[in-house]
mmCIF file of C-alpha atoms in Angstrom:
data_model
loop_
_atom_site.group_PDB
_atom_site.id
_atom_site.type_symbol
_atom_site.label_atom_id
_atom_site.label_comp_id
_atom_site.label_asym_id
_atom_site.label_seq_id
_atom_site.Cartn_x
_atom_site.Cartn_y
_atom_site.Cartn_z
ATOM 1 C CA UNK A 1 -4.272 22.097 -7.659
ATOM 2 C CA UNK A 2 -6.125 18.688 -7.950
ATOM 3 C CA UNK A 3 -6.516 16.726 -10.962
ATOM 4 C CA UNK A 4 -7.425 13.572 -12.690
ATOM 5 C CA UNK A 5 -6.534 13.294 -16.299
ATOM 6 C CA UNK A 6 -6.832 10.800 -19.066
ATOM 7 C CA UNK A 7 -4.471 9.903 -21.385
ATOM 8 C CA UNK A 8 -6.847 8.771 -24.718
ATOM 9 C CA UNK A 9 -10.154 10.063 -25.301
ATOM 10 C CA UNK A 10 -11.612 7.360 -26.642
ATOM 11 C CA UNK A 11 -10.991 3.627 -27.319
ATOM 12 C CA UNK A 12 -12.409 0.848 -29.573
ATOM 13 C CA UNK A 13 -11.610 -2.231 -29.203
ATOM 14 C CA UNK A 14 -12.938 -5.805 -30.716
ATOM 15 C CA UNK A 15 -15.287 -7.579 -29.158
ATOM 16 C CA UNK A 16 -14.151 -10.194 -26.811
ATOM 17 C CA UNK A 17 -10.928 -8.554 -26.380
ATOM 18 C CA UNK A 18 -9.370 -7.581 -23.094
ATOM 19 C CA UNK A 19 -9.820 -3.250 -22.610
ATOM 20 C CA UNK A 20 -7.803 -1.202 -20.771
ATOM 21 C CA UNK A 21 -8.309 2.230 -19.503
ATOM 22 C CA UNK A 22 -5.861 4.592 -18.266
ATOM 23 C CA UNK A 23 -5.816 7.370 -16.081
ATOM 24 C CA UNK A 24 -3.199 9.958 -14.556
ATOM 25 C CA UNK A 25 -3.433 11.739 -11.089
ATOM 26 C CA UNK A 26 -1.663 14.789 -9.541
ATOM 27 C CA UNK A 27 -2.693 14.269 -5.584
ATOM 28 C CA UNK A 28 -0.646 12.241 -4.436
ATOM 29 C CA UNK A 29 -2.568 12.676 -0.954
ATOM 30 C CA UNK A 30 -5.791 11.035 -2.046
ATOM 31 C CA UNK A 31 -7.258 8.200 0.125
ATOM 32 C CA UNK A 32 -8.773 6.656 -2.666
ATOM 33 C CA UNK A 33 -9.536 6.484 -6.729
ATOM 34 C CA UNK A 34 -12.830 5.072 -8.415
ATOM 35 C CA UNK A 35 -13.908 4.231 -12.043
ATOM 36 C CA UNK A 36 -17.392 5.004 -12.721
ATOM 37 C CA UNK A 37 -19.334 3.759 -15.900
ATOM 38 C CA UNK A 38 -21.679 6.140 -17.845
ATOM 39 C CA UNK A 39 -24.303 5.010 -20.238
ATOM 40 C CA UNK A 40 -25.830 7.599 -22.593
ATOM 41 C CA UNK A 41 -28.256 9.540 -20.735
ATOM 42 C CA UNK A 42 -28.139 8.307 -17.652
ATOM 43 C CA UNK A 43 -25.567 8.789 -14.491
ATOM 44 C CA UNK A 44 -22.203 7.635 -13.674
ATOM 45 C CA UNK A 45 -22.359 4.390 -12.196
ATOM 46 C CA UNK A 46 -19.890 3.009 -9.579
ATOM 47 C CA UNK A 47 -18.045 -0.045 -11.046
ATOM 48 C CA UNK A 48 -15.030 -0.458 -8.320
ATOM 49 C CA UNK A 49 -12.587 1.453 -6.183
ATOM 50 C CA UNK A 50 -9.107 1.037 -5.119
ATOM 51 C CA UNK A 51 -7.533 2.153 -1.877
ATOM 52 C CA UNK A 52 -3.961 4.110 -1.968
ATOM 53 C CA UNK A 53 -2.745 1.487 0.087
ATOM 54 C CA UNK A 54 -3.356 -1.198 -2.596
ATOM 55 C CA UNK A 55 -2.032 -1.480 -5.757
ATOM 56 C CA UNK A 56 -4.268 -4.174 -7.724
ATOM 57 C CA UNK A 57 -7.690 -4.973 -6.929
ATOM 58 C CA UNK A 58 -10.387 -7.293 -8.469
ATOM 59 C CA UNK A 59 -13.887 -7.393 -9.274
ATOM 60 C CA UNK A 60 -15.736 -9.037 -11.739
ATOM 61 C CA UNK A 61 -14.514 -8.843 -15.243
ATOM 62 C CA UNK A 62 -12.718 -6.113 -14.077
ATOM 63 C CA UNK A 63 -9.633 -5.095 -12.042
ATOM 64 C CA UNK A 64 -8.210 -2.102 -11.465
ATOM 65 C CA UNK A 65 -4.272 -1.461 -10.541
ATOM 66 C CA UNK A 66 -2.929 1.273 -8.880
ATOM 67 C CA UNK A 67 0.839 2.673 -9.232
ATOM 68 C CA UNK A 68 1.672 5.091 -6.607
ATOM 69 C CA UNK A 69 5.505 5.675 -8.279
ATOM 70 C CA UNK A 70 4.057 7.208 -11.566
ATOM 71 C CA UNK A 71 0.611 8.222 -9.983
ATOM 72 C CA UNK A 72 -1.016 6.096 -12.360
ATOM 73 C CA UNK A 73 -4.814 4.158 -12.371
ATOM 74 C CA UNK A 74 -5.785 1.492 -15.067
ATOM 75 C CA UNK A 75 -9.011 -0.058 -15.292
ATOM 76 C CA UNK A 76 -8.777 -3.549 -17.142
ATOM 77 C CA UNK A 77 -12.124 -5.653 -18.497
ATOM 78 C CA UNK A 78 -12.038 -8.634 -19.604
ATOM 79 C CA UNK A 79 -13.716 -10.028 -22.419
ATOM 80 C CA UNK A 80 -15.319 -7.425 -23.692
ATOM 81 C CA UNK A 81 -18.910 -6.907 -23.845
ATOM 82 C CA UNK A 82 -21.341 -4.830 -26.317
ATOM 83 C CA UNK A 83 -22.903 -3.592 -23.020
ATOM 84 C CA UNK A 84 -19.167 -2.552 -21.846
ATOM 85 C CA UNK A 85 -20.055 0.395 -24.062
ATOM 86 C CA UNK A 86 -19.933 3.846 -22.517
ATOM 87 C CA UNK A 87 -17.999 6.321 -20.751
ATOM 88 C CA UNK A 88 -15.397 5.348 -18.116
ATOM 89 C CA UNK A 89 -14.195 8.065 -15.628
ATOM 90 C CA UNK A 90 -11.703 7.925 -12.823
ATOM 91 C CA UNK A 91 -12.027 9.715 -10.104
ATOM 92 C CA UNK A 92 -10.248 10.256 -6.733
ATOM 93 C CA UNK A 93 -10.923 10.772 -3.508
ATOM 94 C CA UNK A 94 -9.725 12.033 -0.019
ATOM 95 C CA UNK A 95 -9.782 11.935 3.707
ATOM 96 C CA UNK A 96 -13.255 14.544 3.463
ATOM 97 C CA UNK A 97 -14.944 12.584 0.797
ATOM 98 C CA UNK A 98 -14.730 14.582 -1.763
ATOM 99 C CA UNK A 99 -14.668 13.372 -5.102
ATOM 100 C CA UNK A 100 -13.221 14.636 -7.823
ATOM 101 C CA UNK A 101 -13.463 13.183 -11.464
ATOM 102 C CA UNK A 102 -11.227 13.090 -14.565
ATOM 103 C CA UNK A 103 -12.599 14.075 -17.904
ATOM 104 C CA UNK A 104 -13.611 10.751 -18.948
ATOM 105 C CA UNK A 105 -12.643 7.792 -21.590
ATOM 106 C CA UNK A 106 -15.283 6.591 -24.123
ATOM 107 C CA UNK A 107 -15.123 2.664 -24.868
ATOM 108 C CA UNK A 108 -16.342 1.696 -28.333
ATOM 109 C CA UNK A 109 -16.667 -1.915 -28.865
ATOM 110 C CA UNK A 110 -16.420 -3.683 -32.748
ATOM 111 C CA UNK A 111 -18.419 -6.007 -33.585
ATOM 112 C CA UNK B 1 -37.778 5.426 -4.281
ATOM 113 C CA UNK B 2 -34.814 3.281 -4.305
ATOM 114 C CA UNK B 3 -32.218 5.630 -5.399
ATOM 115 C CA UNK B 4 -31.291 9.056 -5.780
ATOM 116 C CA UNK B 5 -34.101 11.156 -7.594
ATOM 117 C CA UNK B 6 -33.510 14.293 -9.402
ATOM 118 C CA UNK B 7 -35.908 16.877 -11.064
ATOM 119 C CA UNK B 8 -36.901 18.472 -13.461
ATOM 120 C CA UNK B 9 -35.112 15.889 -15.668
ATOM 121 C CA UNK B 10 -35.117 18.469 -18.271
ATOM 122 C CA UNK B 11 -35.649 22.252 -18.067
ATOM 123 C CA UNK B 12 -35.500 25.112 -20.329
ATOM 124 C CA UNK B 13 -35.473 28.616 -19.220
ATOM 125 C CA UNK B 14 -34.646 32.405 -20.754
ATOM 126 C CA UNK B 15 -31.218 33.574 -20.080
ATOM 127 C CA UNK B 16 -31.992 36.191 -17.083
ATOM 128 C CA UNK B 17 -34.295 34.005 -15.142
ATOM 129 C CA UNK B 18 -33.345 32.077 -11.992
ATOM 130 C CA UNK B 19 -33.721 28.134 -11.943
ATOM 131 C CA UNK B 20 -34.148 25.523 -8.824
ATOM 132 C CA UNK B 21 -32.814 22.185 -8.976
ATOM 133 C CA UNK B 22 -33.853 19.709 -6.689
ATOM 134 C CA UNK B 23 -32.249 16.295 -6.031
ATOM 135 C CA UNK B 24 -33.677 14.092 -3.204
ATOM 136 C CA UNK B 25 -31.012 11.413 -2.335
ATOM 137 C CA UNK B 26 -31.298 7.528 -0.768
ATOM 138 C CA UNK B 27 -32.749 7.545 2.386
ATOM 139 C CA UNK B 28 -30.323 7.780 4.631
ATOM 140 C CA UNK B 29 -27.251 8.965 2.778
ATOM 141 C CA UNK B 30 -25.674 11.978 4.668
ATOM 142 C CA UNK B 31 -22.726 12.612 1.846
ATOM 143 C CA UNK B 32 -24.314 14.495 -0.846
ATOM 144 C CA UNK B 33 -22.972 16.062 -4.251
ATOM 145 C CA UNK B 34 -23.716 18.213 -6.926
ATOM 146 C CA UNK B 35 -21.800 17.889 -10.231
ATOM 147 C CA UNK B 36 -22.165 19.989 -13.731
ATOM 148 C CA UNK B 37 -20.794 18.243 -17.359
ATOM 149 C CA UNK B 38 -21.495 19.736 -20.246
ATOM 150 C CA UNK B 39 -21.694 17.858 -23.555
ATOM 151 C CA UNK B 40 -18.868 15.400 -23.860
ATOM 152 C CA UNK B 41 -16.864 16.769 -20.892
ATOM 153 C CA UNK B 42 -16.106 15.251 -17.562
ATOM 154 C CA UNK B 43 -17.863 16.047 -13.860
ATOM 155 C CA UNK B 44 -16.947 19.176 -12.783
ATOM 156 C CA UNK B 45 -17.062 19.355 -9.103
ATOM 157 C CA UNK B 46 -19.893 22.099 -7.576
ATOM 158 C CA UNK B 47 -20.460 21.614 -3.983
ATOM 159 C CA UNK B 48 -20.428 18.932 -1.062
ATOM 160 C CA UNK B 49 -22.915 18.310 2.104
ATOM 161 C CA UNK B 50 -21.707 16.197 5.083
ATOM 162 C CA UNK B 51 -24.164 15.499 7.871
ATOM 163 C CA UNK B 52 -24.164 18.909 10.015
ATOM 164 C CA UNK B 53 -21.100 19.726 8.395
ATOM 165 C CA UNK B 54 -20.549 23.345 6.693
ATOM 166 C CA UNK B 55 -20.482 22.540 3.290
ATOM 167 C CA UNK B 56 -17.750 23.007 0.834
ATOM 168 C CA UNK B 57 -18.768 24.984 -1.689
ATOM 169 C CA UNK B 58 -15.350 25.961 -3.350
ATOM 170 C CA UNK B 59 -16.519 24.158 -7.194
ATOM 171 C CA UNK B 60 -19.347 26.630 -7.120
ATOM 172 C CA UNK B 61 -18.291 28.866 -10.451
ATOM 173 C CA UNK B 62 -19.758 31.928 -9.504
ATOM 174 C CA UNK B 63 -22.291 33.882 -7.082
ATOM 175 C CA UNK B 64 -25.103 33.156 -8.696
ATOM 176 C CA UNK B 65 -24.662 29.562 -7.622
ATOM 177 C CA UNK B 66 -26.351 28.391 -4.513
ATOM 178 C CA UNK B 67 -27.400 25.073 -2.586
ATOM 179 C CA UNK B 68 -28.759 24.135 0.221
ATOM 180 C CA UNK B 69 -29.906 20.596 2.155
ATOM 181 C CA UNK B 70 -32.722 21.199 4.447
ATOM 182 C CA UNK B 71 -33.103 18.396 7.172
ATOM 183 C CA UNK B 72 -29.789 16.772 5.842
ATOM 184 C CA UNK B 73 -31.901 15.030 3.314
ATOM 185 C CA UNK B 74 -33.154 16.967 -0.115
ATOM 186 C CA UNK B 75 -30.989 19.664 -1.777
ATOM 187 C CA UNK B 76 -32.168 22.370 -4.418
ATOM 188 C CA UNK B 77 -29.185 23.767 -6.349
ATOM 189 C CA UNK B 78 -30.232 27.469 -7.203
ATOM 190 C CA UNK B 79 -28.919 29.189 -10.310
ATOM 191 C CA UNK B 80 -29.756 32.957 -10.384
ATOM 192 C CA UNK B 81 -29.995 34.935 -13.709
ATOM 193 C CA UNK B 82 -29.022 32.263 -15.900
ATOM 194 C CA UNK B 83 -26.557 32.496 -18.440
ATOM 195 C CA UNK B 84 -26.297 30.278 -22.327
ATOM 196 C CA UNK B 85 -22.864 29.195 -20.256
ATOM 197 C CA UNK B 86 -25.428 27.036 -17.371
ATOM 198 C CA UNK B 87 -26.691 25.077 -20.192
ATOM 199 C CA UNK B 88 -25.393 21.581 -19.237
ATOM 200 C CA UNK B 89 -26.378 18.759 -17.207
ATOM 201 C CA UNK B 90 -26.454 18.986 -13.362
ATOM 202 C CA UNK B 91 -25.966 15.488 -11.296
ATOM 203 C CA UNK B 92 -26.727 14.837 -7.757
ATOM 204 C CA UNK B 93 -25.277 11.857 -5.771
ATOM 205 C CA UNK B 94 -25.215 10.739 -2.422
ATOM 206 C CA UNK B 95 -23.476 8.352 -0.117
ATOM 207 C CA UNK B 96 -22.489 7.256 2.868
ATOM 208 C CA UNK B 97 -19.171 8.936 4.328
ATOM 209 C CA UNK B 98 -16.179 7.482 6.000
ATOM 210 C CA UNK B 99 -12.922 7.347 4.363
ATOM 211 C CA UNK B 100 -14.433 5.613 0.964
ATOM 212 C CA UNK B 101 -17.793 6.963 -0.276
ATOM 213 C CA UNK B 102 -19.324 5.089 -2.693
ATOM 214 C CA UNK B 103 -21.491 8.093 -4.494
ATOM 215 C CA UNK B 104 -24.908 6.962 -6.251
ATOM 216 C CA UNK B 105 -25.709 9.406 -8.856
ATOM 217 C CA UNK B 106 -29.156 10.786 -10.290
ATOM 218 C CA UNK B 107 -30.116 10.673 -13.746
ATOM 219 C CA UNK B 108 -29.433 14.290 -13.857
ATOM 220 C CA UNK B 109 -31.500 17.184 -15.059
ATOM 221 C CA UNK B 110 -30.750 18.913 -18.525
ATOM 222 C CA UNK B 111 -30.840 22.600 -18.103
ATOM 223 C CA UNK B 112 -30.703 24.642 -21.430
ATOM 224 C CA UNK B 113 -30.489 28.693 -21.232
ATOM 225 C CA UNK B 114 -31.694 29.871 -24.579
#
């Protein structure tokens, strides 16, 4: 069946740093893949999406590559932010606009 | 309001009774999603409405699930003799279909079965 998985749990990294996320996918037949940002208590929020025809794409701060071979998603941010902190999730999606999400990545940032 | 709107934002309830969710989306949106995570987990996929669309309902974990979206704009998500297993937190998003579907989520409502 369908899934999105992520490879660490959780990561802390220094303030100011570069962060990188990782993610692993199954369906190979989904149209796209997201990363959504959760802050405690509140709901995922939409930080940038990626097409399957693509395999890099930018936003700000953040860019997000896509590698079909290894059916692989990465979500980069640059220079690290206290506020970066939260819960990152990938999550893919198809032709009927369903989206399903991975189990999620929690950033911790150091002072 | 602006964006999607979801209540109770918290409700407790005896194991045994039945509970109604209700999310009302953006204005507009015809995509619209229910989600379940439970403490520390991911989003765990319950059901999907699409305009007129039947609507899939194959994350729906058992028969005591329901939903429904009456004039294609607010859902209730209906849980029927609730079990200590509901407790988690139930999202709602909507969006605007068409090959990319940027969902905008609810703050959620916290359901605990005690």
């Amino acid at each position: 069946g369908e899934s999105v998985g992520l490879h660490l749990p959780t990561l802390s990294v220094q303030e100011g740093d570069n962060s990188i996320i990782n993610c692993a996918y199954s369906n190979s037949a989904s149209d796209y893949f997201i990363w959504y940002k959760q802050e405690s208590g509140k709901g995922p929020q939409f930080i940038i999406d990626i097409r399957s025809n693509m395999d890099k794409r930018q936003g700000q701060r953040v860019t997000v590559l896509l590698n079909k071979t290894v059916k692989h998603l990465s979500l980069q941010i640059a220079a690290t932010q206290p506020g970066d902190s939260a819960v990152y999730f990938c999550a893919e999606g198809g032709r009927d606009d369903k989206i399903i999400f991975g189990k999620g990545t929690r950033l911790h940032i150091l002072p | 309001g602006a964006g999607v709107s979801q209540s109770p934002s918290n409700k407790v309830t005896e194991k045994g009774k039945d509970v109604e969710l209700r999310c009302d989306p953006i204005s507009g949106h015809t995509a619209l999603y229910w989600y379940r995570q439970s403490l520390g987990q991911g989003l765990e996929f319950l059901i999907y409405f699409q305009g007129n669309s039947a609507p899939d309902k194959s994350g729906l974990p058992s028969d005591r699930f329901s939903a429904e979206r009456t004039g294609g704009s607010v859902s209730t998500l209906t849980i029927q003799r609730t079990q200590q297993e509901d407790s988690a937190v139930y999202l709602c998003a909507s969006g605007h279909p068409g090959g990319r579907t940027e969902a905008f989520f609810g703050q959620g409502t916290r359901l605990t079965v005690v």
